[in-house]
């Protein structure tokens, strides 16, 4: 093969290989130079026409690049640049800040205002109100009241304990106050629906569940939640007498699964009842109860509100009072046994327990203050009916046969409180 022919073939091969070479940043930075370099190595069978075409294309590219407007690249911060959603001018057509009409969501006898929502960039931030409006007929004779200006101690300022959820506690308990009205059992199901069981049978069942929770060292929330499930179920379902204990042990099983890390086992529930019910019967009742509850097991109880109200009560002490905490918990648990306390909402029962506990321990000063009024939304006169009824349970130590709760709080781990308040002196508090 002649040398000239070999040289042409080698140039063609090298040109083809170079066209397949990966484009690097240096090549991309100078596209015109690399294009001219590659085209110069290719064979030119048509003479000068190809080079003229390349030169004309290059001139066009340079002219376009010269006349192209400079586009400034925007550095977009996360969740701050929303110009791709809304025009800067208020007259723009894209998402033109259309206001949604105000709506009202009704919950029971109360109503919540849903604030107006806009799509503009400088939309006003609407916060949950610091206090809910008074809820009419929520606790029959005790309707919560609010004050405009109160000198109170801020119990949410200390944010060292993450379990207190100090930043969100106000909103959380405002939602609890609405939820306690929605998930509230009927207060008269014994008179209207149940025919085979009585109020005393319900009390015996709850008293027995107190012993079960102590035997298996369950957290107190399980007992409150189990009684809440029982009352909800009895409010809308007819239950015969032989099935009442089955309902009780099933509800405490469900509550333990919701609250405990290691809940009760079905076999243990059968053993607790002395094998009165089989495993299949417990599972069948569990399925029936869960379907009735709609698998919605969360709900505020008196124990839920009592934790926060005790924090508000302890704020006025230099050192936390263990007697106050134990006595308030004792009084709140006494209401679980009594059917008559179903007509009061849990928040009112918790506030009354704190009221009576403070009065029992110290009668030299008024048990209610501005801090408790601010965080409970109740004034002292709002709690008169519940406090007097609760004191009746406190003083009724001889005639009550259900003593599981009293025996529980006589243990060494609880501080026993022997002093009892006088009913006459307590009634004078609500006259002022």
Coordinates of C-alpha atoms in Angstrom, one line a residue:
X1 CA 0.0 0.0 0.0
X2 CA 1.4 3.4 -0.9
X3 CA 2.5 5.6 2.0
X4 CA 0.0 8.4 1.1
X5 CA -3.0 6.1 1.4
X6 CA -1.9 4.7 4.8
X7 CA -1.5 8.2 6.1
X8 CA -5.1 9.1 5.0
X9 CA -6.5 6.0 6.6
X10 CA -4.7 6.6 9.9
X11 CA -6.1 10.1 10.0
X12 CA -9.6 8.9 9.4
X13 CA -9.2 6.3 12.2
X14 CA -7.8 8.8 14.6
X15 CA -10.6 11.3 13.8
X16 CA -13.3 8.6 14.5
X17 CA -11.6 7.7 17.7
X18 CA -11.4 11.3 18.8
X19 CA -15.1 11.9 18.1
X20 CA -15.8 9.1 20.6
X21 CA -13.6 10.6 23.3
X22 CA -15.4 11.6 26.5
X23 CA -16.1 15.4 26.8
X24 CA -14.2 16.8 29.8
X25 CA -14.7 20.1 31.5
X26 CA -11.8 21.6 29.6
X27 CA -13.3 20.6 26.3
X28 CA -16.7 21.9 27.3
X29 CA -15.2 25.2 28.4
X30 CA -13.9 25.8 24.8
X31 CA -16.4 24.1 22.5
X32 CA -15.5 26.2 19.4
X33 CA -11.8 25.5 19.7
X34 CA -12.3 21.7 20.1
X35 CA -14.8 21.7 17.3
X36 CA -12.3 23.4 14.9
X37 CA -9.5 21.1 16.0
X38 CA -11.6 18.0 15.4
X39 CA -12.8 19.2 12.0
X40 CA -9.3 20.2 10.8
X41 CA -8.2 16.6 11.1
X42 CA -11.0 15.1 9.1
X43 CA -10.5 14.5 5.4
X44 CA -11.8 17.3 3.2
X45 CA -12.9 15.8 -0.1
X46 CA -14.8 19.0 -1.1
X47 CA -12.0 21.4 -0.6
X48 CA -12.7 24.8 0.8
X49 CA -16.5 24.6 1.0
X50 CA -16.4 22.6 4.3
X51 CA -14.0 25.1 6.0
X52 CA -16.2 28.0 4.9
X53 CA -19.2 26.3 6.4
X54 CA -17.5 25.7 9.7
X55 CA -16.3 29.3 9.8
X56 CA -19.8 30.6 9.1
X57 CA -21.3 28.3 11.8
X58 CA -18.7 29.5 14.3
X59 CA -19.5 33.1 13.5
X60 CA -23.2 32.5 14.2
X61 CA -22.4 30.9 17.5
X62 CA -20.2 33.7 18.6
X63 CA -22.8 36.3 17.6
X64 CA -25.5 34.5 19.5
X65 CA -23.3 34.2 22.6
X66 CA -22.4 37.9 22.4
X67 CA -26.0 39.1 22.1
X68 CA -27.4 36.6 24.6
X69 CA -28.7 38.3 27.8
X70 CA -27.0 37.5 31.1
X71 CA -29.1 35.2 33.3
X72 CA -28.2 35.5 36.9
X73 CA -28.3 32.2 38.7
X74 CA -30.3 32.3 41.9
X75 CA -29.1 30.7 45.1
X76 CA -32.3 29.2 46.5
X77 CA -32.5 28.7 50.2
X78 CA -34.5 25.7 51.4
X79 CA -38.2 26.5 51.9
X80 CA -37.6 30.2 51.5
X81 CA -37.7 31.0 47.8
X82 CA -41.3 30.4 46.8
X83 CA -41.3 32.6 43.7
X84 CA -42.0 29.4 41.6
X85 CA -45.4 29.2 43.4
X86 CA -46.6 32.8 43.5
X87 CA -45.9 35.9 41.5
X88 CA -44.3 38.9 43.1
X89 CA -47.0 41.2 41.9
X90 CA -50.4 41.0 43.4
X91 CA -52.0 41.3 40.0
X92 CA -50.4 38.1 38.7
X93 CA -52.6 35.3 37.4
X94 CA -50.7 32.5 38.9
X95 CA -52.1 31.5 42.3
X96 CA -53.6 34.9 42.9
X97 CA -53.8 34.9 46.7
X98 CA -57.4 33.8 46.7
X99 CA -58.9 33.8 50.1
X100 CA -60.9 30.8 51.4
X101 CA -64.1 31.8 53.1
X102 CA -64.3 31.3 56.8
X103 CA -65.7 28.0 58.0
X104 CA -66.9 26.8 61.3
X105 CA -66.4 23.2 62.5
X106 CA -68.9 22.1 65.2
X107 CA -67.9 19.7 67.9
X108 CA -70.8 18.8 70.2
X109 CA -72.1 22.0 71.7
X110 CA -69.0 24.0 71.0
X111 CA -67.6 25.4 67.8
X112 CA -64.1 26.0 66.6
X113 CA -63.3 28.8 64.1
X114 CA -61.1 27.9 61.2
X115 CA -59.1 31.0 60.3
X116 CA -58.9 32.3 56.7
X117 CA -56.1 30.8 54.7
X118 CA -54.3 32.7 51.9
X119 CA -51.7 31.6 49.4
X120 CA -49.8 34.9 49.5
X121 CA -46.2 34.9 50.6
X122 CA -46.6 37.3 53.5
X123 CA -49.6 35.4 54.9
X124 CA -50.3 36.0 58.6
X125 CA -49.5 33.1 60.9
X126 CA -52.7 32.2 62.8
X127 CA -51.9 30.5 66.1
X128 CA -54.2 28.3 68.2
X129 CA -55.9 30.5 70.8
X130 CA -54.2 30.5 74.2
X131 CA -57.5 29.7 75.8
X132 CA -60.7 28.0 74.5
X133 CA -64.0 29.8 75.0
X134 CA -66.2 28.6 77.8
X135 CA -67.9 25.3 77.0
X136 CA -71.5 25.3 77.9
X137 CA -73.1 22.3 79.6
X138 CA -69.8 20.5 79.6
X139 CA -69.9 19.5 83.2
X140 CA -73.5 20.3 84.0
X141 CA -73.2 22.5 87.1
X142 CA -69.5 23.2 86.5
X143 CA -68.8 25.3 83.4
X144 CA -65.2 26.4 82.9
X145 CA -64.5 30.1 83.0
X146 CA -61.6 32.1 81.7
X147 CA -60.1 35.4 82.9
X148 CA -58.7 38.1 80.8
X149 CA -55.6 39.0 82.9
X150 CA -54.1 36.8 85.5
X151 CA -50.8 36.8 87.4
X152 CA -49.6 33.3 86.9
X153 CA -46.4 31.3 87.1
X154 CA -45.2 30.0 83.7
X155 CA -44.8 26.3 84.2
X156 CA -43.7 25.8 80.5
X157 CA -40.7 28.1 80.7
X158 CA -38.4 25.2 81.8
X159 CA -37.7 23.1 78.7
X160 CA -35.0 20.9 80.1
X161 CA -37.3 17.8 80.4
X162 CA -38.2 16.8 76.8
X163 CA -41.0 14.5 78.1
X164 CA -43.0 17.6 79.3
X165 CA -43.3 18.9 75.7
X166 CA -43.2 22.4 77.1
X167 CA -43.2 24.1 73.6
X168 CA -46.4 22.4 72.6
X169 CA -48.1 21.6 75.9
X170 CA -50.6 24.5 75.6
X171 CA -51.8 23.3 72.2
X172 CA -51.8 19.7 73.3
X173 CA -54.1 20.3 76.3
X174 CA -56.3 22.6 74.3
X175 CA -56.9 19.7 71.9
X176 CA -57.5 17.3 74.9
X177 CA -60.3 19.6 76.1
X178 CA -62.0 19.2 72.7
X179 CA -61.4 15.4 72.6
X180 CA -62.8 14.8 76.1
X181 CA -66.2 16.1 74.8
X182 CA -66.0 14.0 71.6
X183 CA -65.0 10.7 73.3
X184 CA -67.3 10.9 76.2
X185 CA -69.5 8.1 77.4
X186 CA -73.1 8.5 78.2
X187 CA -73.8 9.3 81.9
X188 CA -77.2 7.5 82.1
X189 CA -76.7 4.2 80.2
X190 CA -77.6 2.2 83.4
X191 CA -81.1 3.8 83.3
X192 CA -81.7 3.8 79.6
X193 CA -79.9 0.8 78.1
X194 CA -78.6 -1.7 80.6
X195 CA -81.2 -4.0 82.3
X196 CA -79.2 -6.9 83.5
X197 CA -76.4 -5.0 85.3
X198 CA -76.5 -2.3 87.9
X199 CA -74.3 0.6 89.2
X200 CA -73.0 -1.5 92.1
X201 CA -71.9 -4.3 89.6
X202 CA -69.9 -1.7 87.7
X203 CA -68.3 -0.5 90.9
X204 CA -67.4 -4.1 91.9
X205 CA -65.8 -4.6 88.4
X206 CA -63.7 -1.4 88.6
X207 CA -62.7 -2.3 92.2
X208 CA -61.5 -5.7 90.9
X209 CA -59.6 -4.1 88.0
X210 CA -57.7 -2.0 90.6
X211 CA -56.5 -5.2 92.2
X212 CA -55.5 -6.6 88.8
X213 CA -53.5 -3.5 87.9
X214 CA -51.7 -3.7 91.3
X215 CA -51.0 -7.4 91.0
X216 CA -49.4 -7.0 87.6
X217 CA -47.8 -3.5 88.4
X218 CA -49.5 -1.8 85.4
X219 CA -49.1 1.9 84.9
X220 CA -52.0 4.0 86.3
X221 CA -53.0 5.2 82.8
X222 CA -54.1 1.6 81.9
X223 CA -56.7 1.6 84.7
X224 CA -58.1 4.9 83.7
X225 CA -58.2 3.9 80.0
X226 CA -59.7 0.5 80.7
X227 CA -62.6 2.1 82.7
X228 CA -63.1 4.6 79.9
X229 CA -63.4 1.8 77.4
X230 CA -65.9 -0.1 79.6
X231 CA -68.1 3.0 79.9
X232 CA -68.0 3.7 76.2
X233 CA -68.9 0.1 75.4
X234 CA -71.8 0.0 77.9
X235 CA -73.1 3.3 76.6
X236 CA -74.2 1.8 73.3
X237 CA -74.1 -2.0 73.8
X238 CA -76.3 -4.2 75.9
X239 CA -74.3 -6.5 78.0
X240 CA -75.6 -9.4 80.1
X241 CA -74.4 -10.0 83.6
X242 CA -72.2 -13.1 82.9
X243 CA -70.3 -11.1 80.2
X244 CA -69.5 -8.0 82.4
X245 CA -66.3 -9.4 83.8
X246 CA -65.2 -10.6 80.3
X247 CA -65.7 -7.1 79.1
X248 CA -63.6 -5.7 82.0
X249 CA -60.6 -8.0 81.5
X250 CA -60.7 -7.5 77.8
X251 CA -60.7 -3.7 78.1
X252 CA -57.7 -3.8 80.5
X253 CA -56.0 -6.1 78.0
X254 CA -56.5 -3.6 75.2
X255 CA -55.4 -0.7 77.4
X256 CA -52.2 -2.6 78.4
X257 CA -51.4 -3.2 74.7
X258 CA -51.7 0.5 74.1
X259 CA -49.7 1.8 77.1
X260 CA -47.3 -1.0 78.1
X261 CA -44.1 -2.2 76.4
X262 CA -44.8 -5.7 77.7
X263 CA -48.6 -5.9 77.8
X264 CA -50.7 -8.6 79.4
X265 CA -51.1 -11.9 77.6
X266 CA -54.4 -13.5 76.8
X267 CA -53.5 -16.6 78.9
X268 CA -52.9 -14.3 81.9
X269 CA -56.3 -12.7 81.4
X270 CA -57.9 -16.2 81.5
X271 CA -55.9 -17.1 84.6
X272 CA -57.0 -13.9 86.4
X273 CA -60.7 -14.8 85.9
X274 CA -60.0 -18.3 87.3
X275 CA -60.5 -19.7 83.8
X276 CA -64.1 -18.6 83.8
X277 CA -63.5 -17.5 80.2
X278 CA -61.6 -19.3 77.5
X279 CA -58.9 -17.8 75.2
X280 CA -61.2 -17.8 72.3
X281 CA -63.9 -15.9 74.2
X282 CA -61.4 -13.2 75.3
X283 CA -60.2 -12.8 71.7
X284 CA -63.8 -12.6 70.4
X285 CA -64.6 -9.9 72.9
X286 CA -61.4 -8.1 72.1
X287 CA -62.3 -8.1 68.4
X288 CA -65.8 -6.8 69.2
X289 CA -64.6 -4.0 71.5
X290 CA -61.9 -2.9 69.0
X291 CA -64.4 -2.7 66.2
X292 CA -66.8 -0.7 68.3
X293 CA -64.0 1.7 69.3
X294 CA -62.9 2.0 65.7
X295 CA -59.4 1.1 66.8
X296 CA -59.1 4.7 68.2
X297 CA -57.7 4.0 71.6
X298 CA -56.3 7.4 72.5
X299 CA -58.4 9.6 74.7
X300 CA -57.9 12.0 77.5
X301 CA -58.7 10.8 81.0
X302 CA -58.6 12.4 84.4
X303 CA -55.0 11.1 84.8
X304 CA -54.0 13.0 81.6
X305 CA -55.2 16.3 83.0
X306 CA -54.0 15.6 86.5
X307 CA -50.3 15.6 85.5
X308 CA -50.5 19.1 84.2
X309 CA -52.7 20.5 86.9
X310 CA -50.3 19.1 89.6
X311 CA -47.4 20.9 87.9
X312 CA -49.4 24.1 88.1
X313 CA -50.2 23.4 91.8
X314 CA -46.6 22.6 92.6
X315 CA -45.4 25.9 91.1
X316 CA -46.5 27.7 94.3
X317 CA -44.3 25.5 96.5
X318 CA -40.6 25.9 97.0
X319 CA -40.1 22.1 97.2
X320 CA -42.5 19.6 95.4
X321 CA -45.1 18.1 97.8
X322 CA -45.3 14.3 97.5
X323 CA -48.4 14.3 99.8
X324 CA -50.2 16.6 97.4
X325 CA -49.4 14.4 94.4
X326 CA -50.4 11.2 96.2
X327 CA -53.6 12.6 97.7
X328 CA -54.7 14.1 94.3
X329 CA -54.2 10.8 92.6
X330 CA -56.0 9.0 95.4
X331 CA -59.1 11.3 95.0
X332 CA -59.1 11.0 91.3
X333 CA -59.1 7.2 91.4
X334 CA -62.0 7.2 93.8
X335 CA -64.1 8.7 91.1
X336 CA -63.5 5.7 88.8
X337 CA -65.6 3.4 91.1
X338 CA -68.5 5.9 91.4
X339 CA -71.0 5.8 88.5
X340 CA -72.3 9.3 89.4
X341 CA -69.1 11.0 88.3
X342 CA -69.6 10.1 84.7
X343 CA -71.6 13.3 84.3
X344 CA -68.4 15.3 84.8
X345 CA -65.7 15.6 82.2
X346 CA -62.2 14.4 83.1
X347 CA -60.6 17.8 83.2
X348 CA -63.1 19.0 85.9
X349 CA -62.5 15.9 88.0
X350 CA -58.8 16.4 87.8
X351 CA -59.1 20.1 88.8
X352 CA -61.4 19.2 91.7
X353 CA -59.0 16.5 92.9
X354 CA -56.2 19.1 93.1
X355 CA -58.5 21.6 94.8
X356 CA -59.6 19.2 97.5
X357 CA -56.1 17.8 98.0
X358 CA -54.6 21.3 98.6
X359 CA -57.5 22.1 101.0
X360 CA -57.0 18.9 102.9
X361 CA -53.3 19.5 103.4
X362 CA -53.4 23.2 104.2
X363 CA -56.6 25.0 105.4
X364 CA -54.8 28.1 106.3
X365 CA -55.0 29.5 102.8
X366 CA -57.3 29.3 99.8
X367 CA -56.5 26.2 97.7
X368 CA -57.1 28.0 94.4
X369 CA -54.8 30.6 92.8
X370 CA -54.4 32.4 89.5
X371 CA -51.9 29.8 88.2
X372 CA -54.4 27.0 88.6
X373 CA -57.1 29.1 87.2
X374 CA -55.1 29.9 84.1
X375 CA -54.0 26.3 83.4
X376 CA -57.2 24.5 84.3
X377 CA -59.6 27.1 82.8
X378 CA -61.8 26.7 85.9
X379 CA -62.6 29.2 88.7
X380 CA -63.2 28.0 92.2
X381 CA -66.9 28.5 92.1
X382 CA -67.1 26.4 88.9
X383 CA -65.9 23.3 90.8
X384 CA -68.2 23.6 93.8
X385 CA -70.5 20.6 92.9
X386 CA -67.7 18.3 92.0
X387 CA -65.5 19.1 95.0
X388 CA -68.4 18.6 97.5
X389 CA -69.3 15.2 95.8
X390 CA -65.6 14.2 95.8
X391 CA -65.3 15.1 99.5
X392 CA -68.2 12.8 100.1
X393 CA -66.2 9.9 98.7
X394 CA -63.2 11.0 100.8
X395 CA -65.1 11.0 104.0
X396 CA -67.0 7.7 103.3
X397 CA -64.5 5.3 104.7
X398 CA -66.8 3.1 106.7
X399 CA -69.9 2.5 104.6
X400 CA -68.1 1.8 101.3
X401 CA -67.4 -2.0 100.8
X402 CA -65.1 -1.3 97.8
X403 CA -61.7 -0.7 99.4
X404 CA -59.2 -1.7 96.8
X405 CA -58.2 1.9 96.1
X406 CA -58.0 2.7 99.8
X407 CA -55.9 -0.4 100.5
X408 CA -53.6 0.6 97.6
X409 CA -52.8 4.0 99.0
X410 CA -52.2 2.6 102.5
X411 CA -49.0 1.0 101.2
X412 CA -45.6 2.3 102.2
X413 CA -44.8 3.6 98.7
X414 CA -47.6 6.1 99.1
X415 CA -47.6 8.9 101.7
X416 CA -50.6 8.4 104.0
X417 CA -52.6 11.5 104.8
X418 CA -54.7 11.2 107.9
X419 CA -56.1 14.8 108.2
X420 CA -59.5 15.3 106.7
X421 CA -61.2 18.6 106.0
X422 CA -64.4 19.8 107.5
X423 CA -67.4 19.9 105.1
X424 CA -68.7 23.1 106.7
X425 CA -65.4 25.0 106.2
X426 CA -65.2 23.7 102.7
X427 CA -68.6 25.1 101.7
X428 CA -67.6 28.6 103.0
X429 CA -64.8 28.7 100.3
X430 CA -67.4 28.9 97.5
X431 CA -69.4 31.7 99.1
X432 CA -66.6 34.2 98.5

